[in-house]
Amino acid sequence: MPIEPSNPPLVPYIPSTAPFSVEQRAWLNGYLAGLFSNAHVAEPVEQKKKLSLVVLFGSQTGSAEKLAKRIGADSSKMGFAPKVLEMNAFGSLDWAVEERIILVTSTWGEGDPPDNATAFWAHLNSPDAPRLDKVHFAVLALGDKNYSDFCGAGKKFDTRFEVLGGKRLIPRVDCDTDYEKPALEFISNLWNPLAATSHQGGIISASTSTEPAALEPEGYSKQKPFPARLLVNRKLNREGSGKDTRHFEISLEGSGLTYAAGDALGIYASNCPTLVAHVLEALGFDGEEGVKNPTGMEVSLRSALLSSFQLGNPSMEFVAEVQKRSEDADLKSLLDPANKEKLDKFVYGKDILDFLKSYPGVRFTPSELVTFLRKLQPRLYSISSSPKAHPGQVHITVAVVRYEAHGRERKGVCSTFLAERADGATATIPVFIQPSHGFRLPSDGNIPVIMVGPGTGIAPFRAFLEERRETGAKGKNWLFFGDQKRSHDFLYQEELETMMKNSHLHRLDTAFSRDQAEKIYVQDRMLKQGDALWKWLEEGAHVYVCGDAKRMAKDVDLALHQVIQTAGGKSEEEARNYVAQLKKDKKYQRDVY
Ligand SMILES: Cc1cc2nc3c(=O)[nH]c(=O)nc-3n(C[C@H](O)[C@H](O)[C@H](O)COP(=O)(O)OP(=O)(O)OC[C@H]3O[C@@H](n4cnc5c(N)ncnc54)[C@H](O)[C@@H]3O)c2cc1C
Ligand SMILES: NC(=O)c1ccc[n+]([C@@H]2O[C@H](COP(=O)([O-])OP(=O)(O)OC[C@H]3O[C@@H](n4cnc5c(N)ncnc54)[C@H](OP(=O)(O)O)[C@@H]3O)[C@@H](O)[C@H]2O)c1
Ligand SMILES: Cc1cc2nc3c(=O)[nH]c(=O)nc-3n(C[C@H](O)[C@H](O)[C@H](O)COP(=O)(O)O)c2cc1C
């Protein structure tokens, strides 16, 4: 029998007769006591079994993982017993018992689940899929509206859970790149419906649910980037190369920021001033007009277009508004949902300036314009240094994006910002660390590693090699690298050759695609070395792939399956299972973009 305090406290107090579970009551009283911090509430806590809650995440670069952990931490305070797991660890759960499951997933590839969720997705679609009739679930989906299958993976899990009998606690929330606010709202909306599933009864009053605290810790972060100085901007391709890939060294002195090999660096770049000038000219503005930036601060239109809003890849809201204002019949027909594919093709490669020029009669006031623009997002770069080898610094390896489209030269926002506009004496680069828990060296330095990283995919492997050198790891290192021409595009050639000479890098297989008539790619080298690769795999090697997601990573994945079949003597299905097991054991990790 719970005991009521002998002297009624001077603060609002939830008595044991109120319709809450013991844990909820204890938490609420603690919360109220906190609000009236000079008062004392002697609320005894009755020991009862806590309600179990499973939080499953699918995450490639750590955002969904961070949110899942936040749900776990908050749920503990609410009296639940949370288990936070990546989706592929589904085998460690007792599916006959679990009743409350929250799924948090991002979307990768083209509407696909992230790597650490693919096995779970396959399982849910297999004959072994569990019935979920007892399960109450909710889905928080992360994505990016720049991709046509927005939050595709979250949508798939949401539908599948329902088909398997699950009961939705609250509607799925699909978050665009600015996920913090909707994600926190989703989290605070969970507690009442979750509490209502308790057999102990009790519903937490909405007015007393946790006030969502900021997601980010103290110090420099994605929300508060560190203004870093650029130390080195060096071209890695030789004169005459068709590519411009740069090595950047950035100072983290004074930031307090730390990172591990495998993490990414986030960078907030600004748009090219020439493009901004052309947009202002097309609009007929001088740039001094006042507008609100996405944080609600009053700034000049020029400053907002430089630093806060995306000028490439216009939002559908902008395109629809241009149609409304121009009354253009062709654009109207393209905006018909039945013509989505044609619309995507029409918009591909166009920016805001293209639209302003193509529909010159369309007019916006400065304030109207910015409401139709997307917020400029930070870009991520796989870190190419080990902090042990370069204390106080972070290095990245960036392919500078320049191309022509619709008769005009185009520049990638961040890669050209770094290459062309970040060196000034007073210039700084706003940076943050994006930890990537899913892309890590084995903790045992004796384990061999196989790294496949053509082009800028070399970046994290330079970091891995440095890290293993600095820590004295004895395990063997094998790198597959490829690019266009050996004479021009052999990134970090000297460093790699020195590592070979020093027996730190044990094997280096290169594939220079344009040195001969037919293309040779890294996967061709993998197939050629199938027997040795298989031997390394059987010795327990971890396999890492970094670089282009659209083509390379898929082809390399296929080659890995082929090696297991041919050199390992496995059937197609056995090879699939072998790779699935590698993924589950975290022995096959990818950092692809
Ligand atoms: C986890 C992660 C790690 C990454 N690591 C690296 C890395 O180590 N090194 C690296 O260089 N990049 C890396 N990237 C990619 C990087 O984040 C940026 O996407 C890249 O630098 C381009 O950004 P940008 O701002 O320069 O170009 P943007 O302004 O974003 O322009 C790029 C866009 O331009 C369009 N485009 C590009 N070329 C053409 C063309 N020929 N024709 C038509 N349209 C075209 C495409 O829509 C493309 O998405 C990584 C991405 C992620 C998610
Ligand atoms: N998500 C994206 O939009 C994205 C992702 C990665 C790269 N890129 C673009 O690619 C440019 C450079 O990227 P990068 O330097 O990292 O390298 P990259 O262009 O991916 O090329 C590196 C090497 O990989 C080869 N390659 C091409 N197709 C391949 C395949 N299917 N399998 C294996 N190898 C393949 C290339 O050969 P060939 O070129 O001779 O065919 C080249 O030798 C950047 O400008 C960027 O815009 C875009
Ligand atoms: C190569 C690549 C492919 C992506 N594909 C999609 C997609 O198809 N649909 C979508 O909504 N978002 C897509 N995204 C955006 C991610 O889902 C989004 O950035 C998310 O916040 C990442 O979360 P994570 O860090 O938990 O993986 C893609 C991002 C990258 C880099």
mmCIF file with all atom_site columns, C-alpha atoms in Angstrom, residues 111-211:
data_model
loop_
_atom_site.group_PDB
_atom_site.id
_atom_site.type_symbol
_atom_site.label_atom_id
_atom_site.label_alt_id
_atom_site.label_comp_id
_atom_site.label_asym_id
_atom_site.label_entity_id
_atom_site.label_seq_id
_atom_site.pdbx_PDB_ins_code
_atom_site.Cartn_x
_atom_site.Cartn_y
_atom_site.Cartn_z
_atom_site.occupancy
_atom_site.B_iso_or_equiv
_atom_site.pdbx_formal_charge
_atom_site.auth_seq_id
_atom_site.auth_comp_id
_atom_site.auth_asym_id
_atom_site.auth_atom_id
_atom_site.pdbx_PDB_model_num
ATOM 1   C CA . GLY A 1 111 ? 13.398 5.045   -50.849 1.00 0.00 ? 111 GLY A CA 1
ATOM 2   C CA . ASP A 1 112 ? 15.344 2.200   -49.177 1.00 0.00 ? 112 ASP A CA 1
ATOM 3   C CA . PRO A 1 113 ? 15.960 1.444   -45.499 1.00 0.00 ? 113 PRO A CA 1
ATOM 4   C CA . PRO A 1 114 ? 19.462 2.247   -44.184 1.00 0.00 ? 114 PRO A CA 1
ATOM 5   C CA . ASP A 1 115 ? 21.992 -0.605  -44.072 1.00 0.00 ? 115 ASP A CA 1
ATOM 6   C CA . ASN A 1 116 ? 21.346 -1.394  -40.403 1.00 0.00 ? 116 ASN A CA 1
ATOM 7   C CA . ALA A 1 117 ? 17.638 -1.887  -41.162 1.00 0.00 ? 117 ALA A CA 1
ATOM 8   C CA . THR A 1 118 ? 17.728 -3.961  -44.366 1.00 0.00 ? 118 THR A CA 1
ATOM 9   C CA . ALA A 1 119 ? 17.808 -7.377  -42.671 1.00 0.00 ? 119 ALA A CA 1
ATOM 10  C CA . PHE A 1 120 ? 14.825 -6.391  -40.515 1.00 0.00 ? 120 PHE A CA 1
ATOM 11  C CA . TRP A 1 121 ? 12.926 -5.209  -43.581 1.00 0.00 ? 121 TRP A CA 1
ATOM 12  C CA . ALA A 1 122 ? 13.666 -8.509  -45.351 1.00 0.00 ? 122 ALA A CA 1
ATOM 13  C CA . HIS A 1 123 ? 12.539 -10.416 -42.231 1.00 0.00 ? 123 HIS A CA 1
ATOM 14  C CA . LEU A 1 124 ? 9.250  -8.490  -42.059 1.00 0.00 ? 124 LEU A CA 1
ATOM 15  C CA . ASN A 1 125 ? 8.600  -9.525  -45.646 1.00 0.00 ? 125 ASN A CA 1
ATOM 16  C CA . SER A 1 126 ? 9.605  -13.157 -45.225 1.00 0.00 ? 126 SER A CA 1
ATOM 17  C CA . PRO A 1 127 ? 7.437  -16.155 -44.277 1.00 0.00 ? 127 PRO A CA 1
ATOM 18  C CA . ASP A 1 128 ? 9.057  -15.903 -40.810 1.00 0.00 ? 128 ASP A CA 1
ATOM 19  C CA . ALA A 1 129 ? 7.649  -12.419 -40.205 1.00 0.00 ? 129 ALA A CA 1
ATOM 20  C CA . PRO A 1 130 ? 6.072  -12.190 -36.739 1.00 0.00 ? 130 PRO A CA 1
ATOM 21  C CA . ARG A 1 131 ? 2.383  -11.461 -36.208 1.00 0.00 ? 131 ARG A CA 1
ATOM 22  C CA . LEU A 1 132 ? 2.137  -8.088  -34.477 1.00 0.00 ? 132 LEU A CA 1
ATOM 23  C CA . ASP A 1 133 ? -1.447 -8.250  -33.197 1.00 0.00 ? 133 ASP A CA 1
ATOM 24  C CA . LYS A 1 134 ? -0.348 -7.448  -29.641 1.00 0.00 ? 134 LYS A CA 1
ATOM 25  C CA . VAL A 1 135 ? 1.981  -4.656  -30.709 1.00 0.00 ? 135 VAL A CA 1
ATOM 26  C CA . HIS A 1 136 ? 1.269  -0.943  -30.379 1.00 0.00 ? 136 HIS A CA 1
ATOM 27  C CA . PHE A 1 137 ? 3.650  0.952   -32.641 1.00 0.00 ? 137 PHE A CA 1
ATOM 28  C CA . ALA A 1 138 ? 4.534  4.384   -34.007 1.00 0.00 ? 138 ALA A CA 1
ATOM 29  C CA . VAL A 1 139 ? 6.925  5.459   -36.743 1.00 0.00 ? 139 VAL A CA 1
ATOM 30  C CA . LEU A 1 140 ? 9.153  8.514   -36.867 1.00 0.00 ? 140 LEU A CA 1
ATOM 31  C CA . ALA A 1 141 ? 10.547 8.845   -40.396 1.00 0.00 ? 141 ALA A CA 1
ATOM 32  C CA . LEU A 1 142 ? 13.528 10.984  -41.404 1.00 0.00 ? 142 LEU A CA 1
ATOM 33  C CA . GLY A 1 143 ? 14.111 11.995  -44.991 1.00 0.00 ? 143 GLY A CA 1
ATOM 34  C CA . ASP A 1 144 ? 14.754 14.794  -47.402 1.00 0.00 ? 144 ASP A CA 1
ATOM 35  C CA . LYS A 1 145 ? 12.179 16.345  -49.718 1.00 0.00 ? 145 LYS A CA 1
ATOM 36  C CA . ASN A 1 146 ? 14.875 16.705  -52.377 1.00 0.00 ? 146 ASN A CA 1
ATOM 37  C CA . TYR A 1 147 ? 14.449 12.947  -52.966 1.00 0.00 ? 147 TYR A CA 1
ATOM 38  C CA . SER A 1 148 ? 11.420 11.784  -54.874 1.00 0.00 ? 148 SER A CA 1
ATOM 39  C CA . ASP A 1 149 ? 10.557 8.936   -52.482 1.00 0.00 ? 149 ASP A CA 1
ATOM 40  C CA . PHE A 1 150 ? 10.335 11.168  -49.432 1.00 0.00 ? 150 PHE A CA 1
ATOM 41  C CA . CYS A 1 151 ? 10.625 9.158   -46.200 1.00 0.00 ? 151 CYS A CA 1
ATOM 42  C CA . GLY A 1 152 ? 10.048 6.011   -48.278 1.00 0.00 ? 152 GLY A CA 1
ATOM 43  C CA . ALA A 1 153 ? 11.545 3.636   -45.700 1.00 0.00 ? 153 ALA A CA 1
ATOM 44  C CA . GLY A 1 154 ? 9.475  5.041   -42.813 1.00 0.00 ? 154 GLY A CA 1
ATOM 45  C CA . LYS A 1 155 ? 6.342  4.730   -44.917 1.00 0.00 ? 155 LYS A CA 1
ATOM 46  C CA . LYS A 1 156 ? 7.163  1.109   -45.764 1.00 0.00 ? 156 LYS A CA 1
ATOM 47  C CA . PHE A 1 157 ? 7.718  0.100   -42.119 1.00 0.00 ? 157 PHE A CA 1
ATOM 48  C CA . ASP A 1 158 ? 4.555  1.929   -41.058 1.00 0.00 ? 158 ASP A CA 1
ATOM 49  C CA . THR A 1 159 ? 2.421  0.071   -43.616 1.00 0.00 ? 159 THR A CA 1
ATOM 50  C CA . ARG A 1 160 ? 4.084  -3.287  -42.986 1.00 0.00 ? 160 ARG A CA 1
ATOM 51  C CA . PHE A 1 161 ? 3.590  -3.108  -39.217 1.00 0.00 ? 161 PHE A CA 1
ATOM 52  C CA . GLU A 1 162 ? -0.083 -2.404  -39.794 1.00 0.00 ? 162 GLU A CA 1
ATOM 53  C CA . VAL A 1 163 ? -0.425 -5.260  -42.288 1.00 0.00 ? 163 VAL A CA 1
ATOM 54  C CA . LEU A 1 164 ? 1.161  -7.627  -39.741 1.00 0.00 ? 164 LEU A CA 1
ATOM 55  C CA . GLY A 1 165 ? -1.530 -6.689  -37.220 1.00 0.00 ? 165 GLY A CA 1
ATOM 56  C CA . GLY A 1 166 ? 0.146  -3.841  -35.277 1.00 0.00 ? 166 GLY A CA 1
ATOM 57  C CA . LYS A 1 167 ? -1.961 -1.022  -33.822 1.00 0.00 ? 167 LYS A CA 1
ATOM 58  C CA . ARG A 1 168 ? -0.766 2.493   -34.554 1.00 0.00 ? 168 ARG A CA 1
ATOM 59  C CA . LEU A 1 169 ? -0.304 4.586   -31.412 1.00 0.00 ? 169 LEU A CA 1
ATOM 60  C CA . ILE A 1 170 ? -0.074 7.918   -33.233 1.00 0.00 ? 170 ILE A CA 1
ATOM 61  C CA . PRO A 1 171 ? 0.164  8.817   -36.939 1.00 0.00 ? 171 PRO A CA 1
ATOM 62  C CA . ARG A 1 172 ? 3.587  8.517   -38.556 1.00 0.00 ? 172 ARG A CA 1
ATOM 63  C CA . VAL A 1 173 ? 5.573  11.750  -38.667 1.00 0.00 ? 173 VAL A CA 1
ATOM 64  C CA . ASP A 1 174 ? 7.652  12.367  -41.811 1.00 0.00 ? 174 ASP A CA 1
ATOM 65  C CA . CYS A 1 175 ? 10.486 14.802  -41.170 1.00 0.00 ? 175 CYS A CA 1
ATOM 66  C CA . ASP A 1 176 ? 12.375 16.777  -43.794 1.00 0.00 ? 176 ASP A CA 1
ATOM 67  C CA . THR A 1 177 ? 16.015 17.752  -43.200 1.00 0.00 ? 177 THR A CA 1
ATOM 68  C CA . ASP A 1 178 ? 14.973 20.129  -40.398 1.00 0.00 ? 178 ASP A CA 1
ATOM 69  C CA . TYR A 1 179 ? 13.800 17.246  -38.297 1.00 0.00 ? 179 TYR A CA 1
ATOM 70  C CA . GLU A 1 180 ? 14.400 18.527  -34.765 1.00 0.00 ? 180 GLU A CA 1
ATOM 71  C CA . LYS A 1 181 ? 11.064 20.280  -34.148 1.00 0.00 ? 181 LYS A CA 1
ATOM 72  C CA . PRO A 1 182 ? 8.668  17.697  -35.674 1.00 0.00 ? 182 PRO A CA 1
ATOM 73  C CA . ALA A 1 183 ? 10.696 14.886  -34.091 1.00 0.00 ? 183 ALA A CA 1
ATOM 74  C CA . LEU A 1 184 ? 10.420 16.437  -30.633 1.00 0.00 ? 184 LEU A CA 1
ATOM 75  C CA . GLU A 1 185 ? 6.691  16.938  -31.141 1.00 0.00 ? 185 GLU A CA 1
ATOM 76  C CA . PHE A 1 186 ? 6.368  13.285  -32.148 1.00 0.00 ? 186 PHE A CA 1
ATOM 77  C CA . ILE A 1 187 ? 8.233  12.249  -29.002 1.00 0.00 ? 187 ILE A CA 1
ATOM 78  C CA . SER A 1 188 ? 6.122  14.348  -26.658 1.00 0.00 ? 188 SER A CA 1
ATOM 79  C CA . ASN A 1 189 ? 2.927  13.039  -28.300 1.00 0.00 ? 189 ASN A CA 1
ATOM 80  C CA . LEU A 1 190 ? 3.944  9.448   -27.586 1.00 0.00 ? 190 LEU A CA 1
ATOM 81  C CA . TRP A 1 191 ? 3.521  9.327   -23.826 1.00 0.00 ? 191 TRP A CA 1
ATOM 82  C CA . ASN A 1 192 ? -0.255 9.506   -23.406 1.00 0.00 ? 192 ASN A CA 1
ATOM 83  C CA . PRO A 1 193 ? -1.062 6.769   -25.948 1.00 0.00 ? 193 PRO A CA 1
ATOM 84  C CA . LEU A 1 194 ? 1.830  4.661   -24.669 1.00 0.00 ? 194 LEU A CA 1
ATOM 85  C CA . ALA A 1 195 ? 0.653  5.007   -21.076 1.00 0.00 ? 195 ALA A CA 1
ATOM 86  C CA . ALA A 1 196 ? -2.850 4.056   -22.190 1.00 0.00 ? 196 ALA A CA 1
ATOM 87  C CA . THR A 1 197 ? -1.526 0.674   -23.331 1.00 0.00 ? 197 THR A CA 1
ATOM 88  C CA . SER A 1 198 ? -0.492 -0.082  -19.759 1.00 0.00 ? 198 SER A CA 1
ATOM 89  C CA . HIS A 1 199 ? -2.436 -2.849  -18.070 1.00 0.00 ? 199 HIS A CA 1
ATOM 90  C CA . GLN A 1 200 ? -1.941 -0.834  -14.862 1.00 0.00 ? 200 GLN A CA 1
ATOM 91  C CA . GLY A 1 201 ? -4.097 1.857   -16.492 1.00 0.00 ? 201 GLY A CA 1
ATOM 92  C CA . GLY A 1 202 ? -3.471 5.550   -16.301 1.00 0.00 ? 202 GLY A CA 1
ATOM 93  C CA . ILE A 1 203 ? -3.042 8.335   -18.746 1.00 0.00 ? 203 ILE A CA 1
ATOM 94  C CA . ILE A 1 204 ? -0.521 11.093  -18.331 1.00 0.00 ? 204 ILE A CA 1
ATOM 95  C CA . SER A 1 205 ? -2.077 14.518  -18.622 1.00 0.00 ? 205 SER A CA 1
ATOM 96  C CA . ALA A 1 206 ? -0.824 16.326  -21.694 1.00 0.00 ? 206 ALA A CA 1
ATOM 97  C CA . SER A 1 207 ? -0.169 19.432  -19.628 1.00 0.00 ? 207 SER A CA 1
ATOM 98  C CA . THR A 1 208 ? 2.410  17.600  -17.560 1.00 0.00 ? 208 THR A CA 1
ATOM 99  C CA . SER A 1 209 ? 4.257  15.774  -20.326 1.00 0.00 ? 209 SER A CA 1
ATOM 100 C CA . THR A 1 210 ? 7.968  16.506  -20.593 1.00 0.00 ? 210 THR A CA 1
ATOM 101 C CA . GLU A 1 211 ? 8.827  19.859  -22.014 1.00 0.00 ? 211 GLU A CA 1
#
